């Protein structure tokens, strides 16, 4: 595209956004109270799962999983009785920088993630405790490397709407969540620092989740 046409297109796009986005934001805020009950599926394009562990006491080594799925059964009038299920493809491990030869294979090997014997990590919620108007603690069973242990998620509800006709005709909700697990509880003890030392990889693994879910369609869309 020639530069002049590209600039004209960008100008038009910015103008449309300036008119449309404030209206959408206002409607979304009003509509958050009208979220429908039902099944919500993860929007993978707007979701990330990052984890990190202390490395030698100098930094927190961070990585992520690129392929994971989640489903949420939710009644906004009774959020404490919601249920969440998550499945993570271990082989989708993503490293933020180009690793040395063999490093990723080592992390996927038996001493660490053991993707060959246990290709999936799963999480199934068992209870939800509301801690505020927009916060909750979700407790669930995490299955990893052949072990199952309870793990808590500190969750914040970031908002939602029942859908926007034409633009996004399904309900949409968003959450941020954090949590911590001890990798030794799941049989991953390789590389733990000796007691009183930082020379290794820490036992505590922190994780950060940012996610959006799409839910039931607008009633107007269903009627068409």
CSV table of C-alpha atoms in Angstrom, one decimal:
chain,number,residue,atom,x,y,z
A,1,UNK,CA,0.0,0.0,0.0
A,2,UNK,CA,1.5,3.4,-1.0
A,3,UNK,CA,2.3,5.6,2.0
A,4,UNK,CA,-0.3,8.3,1.2
A,5,UNK,CA,-3.1,5.6,1.0
A,6,UNK,CA,-1.8,4.0,4.2
A,7,UNK,CA,-2.0,7.3,6.0
A,8,UNK,CA,-5.5,8.0,4.8
A,9,UNK,CA,-6.6,4.5,5.9
A,10,UNK,CA,-5.0,5.0,9.3
A,11,UNK,CA,-6.7,8.4,9.7
A,12,UNK,CA,-10.1,6.9,8.9
A,13,UNK,CA,-9.5,4.0,11.3
A,14,UNK,CA,-8.6,6.4,14.1
A,15,UNK,CA,-11.7,8.4,13.5
A,16,UNK,CA,-14.0,5.4,13.6
A,17,UNK,CA,-12.3,4.2,16.8
A,18,UNK,CA,-12.7,7.7,18.4
A,19,UNK,CA,-16.5,7.5,17.8
A,20,UNK,CA,-17.1,3.9,18.5
A,21,UNK,CA,-14.9,2.9,21.4
A,22,UNK,CA,-16.4,5.3,24.0
A,23,UNK,CA,-19.9,4.0,23.1
A,24,UNK,CA,-18.8,0.4,23.4
A,25,UNK,CA,-17.1,1.0,26.7
A,26,UNK,CA,-20.2,2.7,28.2
A,27,UNK,CA,-22.5,-0.1,26.9
A,28,UNK,CA,-20.1,-2.8,28.3
A,29,UNK,CA,-20.1,-1.1,31.7
A,30,UNK,CA,-23.9,-1.0,31.9
A,31,UNK,CA,-24.2,-4.6,30.5
A,32,UNK,CA,-21.9,-6.2,33.0
A,33,UNK,CA,-24.8,-6.6,35.4
A,34,UNK,CA,-26.7,-8.6,32.8
A,35,UNK,CA,-24.3,-11.5,32.2
A,36,UNK,CA,-26.0,-14.7,31.2
A,37,UNK,CA,-25.6,-18.0,33.1
A,38,UNK,CA,-24.2,-20.9,31.1
A,39,UNK,CA,-21.0,-22.3,29.6
A,40,UNK,CA,-18.0,-20.1,29.0
A,41,UNK,CA,-15.1,-21.2,26.9
A,42,UNK,CA,-11.6,-19.7,27.0
A,43,UNK,CA,-10.6,-17.1,24.3
A,44,UNK,CA,-7.1,-18.5,23.6
A,45,UNK,CA,-6.1,-15.4,21.7
A,46,UNK,CA,-6.6,-13.2,24.8
A,47,UNK,CA,-5.2,-15.6,27.4
A,48,UNK,CA,-1.7,-16.2,28.8
A,49,UNK,CA,-0.3,-18.6,31.3
A,50,UNK,CA,3.2,-17.6,32.6
A,51,UNK,CA,5.2,-19.3,35.4
A,52,UNK,CA,8.5,-18.4,37.1
A,53,UNK,CA,10.9,-19.8,39.6
A,54,UNK,CA,13.9,-18.4,41.4
A,55,UNK,CA,17.2,-19.1,39.7
A,56,UNK,CA,20.3,-19.0,41.9
A,57,UNK,CA,18.8,-16.2,43.9
A,58,UNK,CA,19.7,-13.8,41.1
A,59,UNK,CA,16.4,-13.7,39.1
A,60,UNK,CA,13.2,-15.4,38.4
A,61,UNK,CA,13.3,-17.5,35.3
A,62,UNK,CA,10.1,-17.2,33.4
A,63,UNK,CA,8.4,-19.3,30.7
A,64,UNK,CA,4.9,-20.0,29.5
A,65,UNK,CA,2.6,-22.6,27.9
A,66,UNK,CA,1.2,-21.7,24.5
A,67,UNK,CA,-1.5,-24.3,24.3
A,68,UNK,CA,-4.1,-24.6,27.0
A,69,UNK,CA,-7.9,-25.0,27.2
A,70,UNK,CA,-10.4,-24.0,29.9
A,71,UNK,CA,-14.1,-24.1,30.5
A,72,UNK,CA,-16.2,-22.3,33.0
A,73,UNK,CA,-19.7,-23.0,34.2
A,74,UNK,CA,-21.0,-19.8,35.6
A,75,UNK,CA,-24.2,-18.3,37.0
A,76,UNK,CA,-23.4,-14.6,37.8
A,77,UNK,CA,-26.2,-14.6,40.4
A,78,UNK,CA,-24.3,-17.4,42.3
A,79,UNK,CA,-20.6,-17.2,41.4
A,80,UNK,CA,-19.5,-19.3,44.4
A,81,UNK,CA,-21.0,-22.3,42.7
A,82,UNK,CA,-19.1,-21.8,39.5
A,83,UNK,CA,-16.9,-24.6,38.2
A,84,UNK,CA,-13.6,-24.3,36.3
A,85,UNK,CA,-11.7,-27.0,34.4
A,86,UNK,CA,-8.3,-26.4,32.7
A,87,UNK,CA,-6.1,-28.6,30.5
A,88,UNK,CA,-2.5,-27.6,29.6
A,89,UNK,CA,-0.5,-29.2,26.8
A,90,UNK,CA,3.0,-29.6,28.5
A,91,UNK,CA,4.7,-29.9,25.1
A,92,UNK,CA,3.6,-26.4,24.3
A,93,UNK,CA,6.3,-25.0,26.6
A,94,UNK,CA,7.4,-21.6,25.3
A,95,UNK,CA,10.7,-20.0,26.3
A,96,UNK,CA,11.0,-16.3,26.0
A,97,UNK,CA,14.5,-16.3,24.5
A,98,UNK,CA,16.2,-18.7,22.1
A,99,UNK,CA,17.6,-21.4,24.5
A,100,UNK,CA,20.9,-23.2,24.2
A,101,UNK,CA,20.8,-26.4,22.2
A,102,UNK,CA,19.0,-29.1,24.2
A,103,UNK,CA,17.7,-26.8,26.9
A,104,UNK,CA,14.1,-27.0,26.0
A,105,UNK,CA,14.3,-30.8,25.6
A,106,UNK,CA,15.9,-31.0,29.0
A,107,UNK,CA,13.0,-29.0,30.6
A,108,UNK,CA,10.5,-31.4,28.9
A,109,UNK,CA,12.4,-34.4,30.0
A,110,UNK,CA,11.9,-36.7,33.0
A,111,UNK,CA,13.8,-34.6,35.6
A,112,UNK,CA,11.6,-31.6,35.0
A,113,UNK,CA,8.2,-31.4,33.3
A,114,UNK,CA,8.3,-35.1,32.1
A,115,UNK,CA,6.1,-34.4,29.1
A,116,UNK,CA,6.7,-37.9,27.7
A,117,UNK,CA,5.0,-39.7,30.6
A,118,UNK,CA,2.6,-36.9,31.6
A,119,UNK,CA,1.7,-34.9,28.5
A,120,UNK,CA,-1.1,-32.9,30.2
A,121,UNK,CA,-1.5,-30.8,33.3
A,122,UNK,CA,-5.1,-30.5,34.5
A,123,UNK,CA,-6.9,-28.4,37.1
A,124,UNK,CA,-10.4,-28.9,38.4
A,125,UNK,CA,-12.0,-26.5,40.8
A,126,UNK,CA,-13.4,-27.9,44.0
A,127,UNK,CA,-14.6,-24.7,45.8
A,128,UNK,CA,-14.8,-21.0,45.4
A,129,UNK,CA,-14.6,-18.5,48.3
A,130,UNK,CA,-15.7,-15.0,47.5
A,131,UNK,CA,-13.4,-12.5,49.1
A,132,UNK,CA,-14.8,-9.2,47.7
A,133,UNK,CA,-17.1,-7.8,45.1
A,134,UNK,CA,-14.6,-8.7,42.4
A,135,UNK,CA,-12.2,-11.2,44.0
A,136,UNK,CA,-12.3,-14.8,45.0
A,137,UNK,CA,-10.0,-17.7,46.0
A,138,UNK,CA,-10.5,-20.7,43.8
A,139,UNK,CA,-9.3,-24.0,45.2
A,140,UNK,CA,-8.9,-27.0,42.9
A,141,UNK,CA,-7.0,-30.2,42.3
A,142,UNK,CA,-3.9,-29.8,40.1
A,143,UNK,CA,-2.7,-33.0,38.4
A,144,UNK,CA,0.9,-32.8,37.3
A,145,UNK,CA,3.6,-35.4,36.8
A,146,UNK,CA,1.3,-38.1,38.1
A,147,UNK,CA,0.6,-36.4,41.4
A,148,UNK,CA,-2.6,-34.5,42.4
A,149,UNK,CA,-2.5,-31.8,45.0
A,150,UNK,CA,-4.8,-28.9,46.0
A,151,UNK,CA,-3.7,-25.5,44.6
A,152,UNK,CA,-5.3,-22.1,45.2
A,153,UNK,CA,-5.8,-19.3,42.7
A,154,UNK,CA,-6.3,-15.7,43.8
A,155,UNK,CA,-8.7,-14.4,41.1
A,156,UNK,CA,-9.9,-11.0,40.2
A,157,UNK,CA,-13.0,-10.5,38.0
A,158,UNK,CA,-12.1,-7.7,35.5
A,159,UNK,CA,-15.6,-7.2,34.1
A,160,UNK,CA,-17.7,-8.4,31.2
A,161,UNK,CA,-20.8,-7.9,29.1
A,162,UNK,CA,-23.6,-10.0,27.7
A,163,UNK,CA,-22.5,-9.3,24.1
A,164,UNK,CA,-22.4,-6.4,21.6
A,165,UNK,CA,-24.5,-6.9,18.6
A,166,UNK,CA,-22.5,-7.2,15.3
A,167,UNK,CA,-19.1,-6.5,17.0
A,168,UNK,CA,-19.0,-9.3,19.6
A,169,UNK,CA,-22.4,-11.0,19.9
A,170,UNK,CA,-21.4,-13.4,22.7
A,171,UNK,CA,-21.0,-12.8,26.4
A,172,UNK,CA,-17.5,-12.0,27.4
A,173,UNK,CA,-15.8,-11.9,30.8
A,174,UNK,CA,-12.2,-11.4,31.9
A,175,UNK,CA,-10.1,-12.5,34.8
A,176,UNK,CA,-6.6,-12.1,36.3
A,177,UNK,CA,-5.3,-14.9,38.6
A,178,UNK,CA,-2.1,-15.7,40.5
A,179,UNK,CA,-1.0,-18.7,42.5
A,180,UNK,CA,2.0,-20.6,43.8
A,181,UNK,CA,2.9,-24.3,44.1
A,182,UNK,CA,5.8,-26.3,45.5
A,183,UNK,CA,7.3,-28.3,42.6
A,184,UNK,CA,8.6,-30.9,45.1
A,185,UNK,CA,5.0,-31.7,46.0
A,186,UNK,CA,4.7,-33.1,42.4
A,187,UNK,CA,7.9,-35.1,42.4
A,188,UNK,CA,10.0,-32.5,40.7
A,189,UNK,CA,13.0,-32.2,43.1
A,190,UNK,CA,15.8,-32.0,40.6
A,191,UNK,CA,17.9,-28.9,41.0
A,192,UNK,CA,16.5,-27.8,44.3
A,193,UNK,CA,19.1,-25.7,46.3
A,194,UNK,CA,20.8,-27.3,49.3
A,195,UNK,CA,19.3,-26.1,52.6
A,196,UNK,CA,20.7,-22.6,53.4
A,197,UNK,CA,21.8,-22.0,49.8
A,198,UNK,CA,20.3,-20.4,46.6
A,199,UNK,CA,22.5,-22.5,44.3
A,200,UNK,CA,19.8,-24.1,42.2
A,201,UNK,CA,16.2,-23.6,41.1
A,202,UNK,CA,13.7,-22.7,43.8
A,203,UNK,CA,10.9,-25.0,45.0
A,204,UNK,CA,8.2,-22.3,44.8
A,205,UNK,CA,6.8,-21.9,41.3
A,206,UNK,CA,4.6,-18.7,40.8
A,207,UNK,CA,2.2,-18.4,38.0
A,208,UNK,CA,0.2,-15.6,36.5
A,209,UNK,CA,-2.9,-16.0,34.4
A,210,UNK,CA,-4.6,-13.4,32.2
A,211,UNK,CA,-7.7,-14.7,30.4
A,212,UNK,CA,-11.0,-13.9,28.7
A,213,UNK,CA,-13.9,-16.3,28.2
A,214,UNK,CA,-16.7,-16.2,25.6
A,215,UNK,CA,-20.2,-17.3,26.8
A,216,UNK,CA,-23.7,-17.6,25.6
A,217,UNK,CA,-24.8,-15.4,22.6
A,218,UNK,CA,-27.0,-12.4,22.8
A,219,UNK,CA,-30.7,-13.2,23.0
A,220,UNK,CA,-31.2,-10.9,20.0
A,221,UNK,CA,-28.6,-13.0,18.0
A,222,UNK,CA,-30.3,-16.2,19.0
A,223,UNK,CA,-33.7,-15.0,17.8
A,224,UNK,CA,-32.4,-14.2,14.3
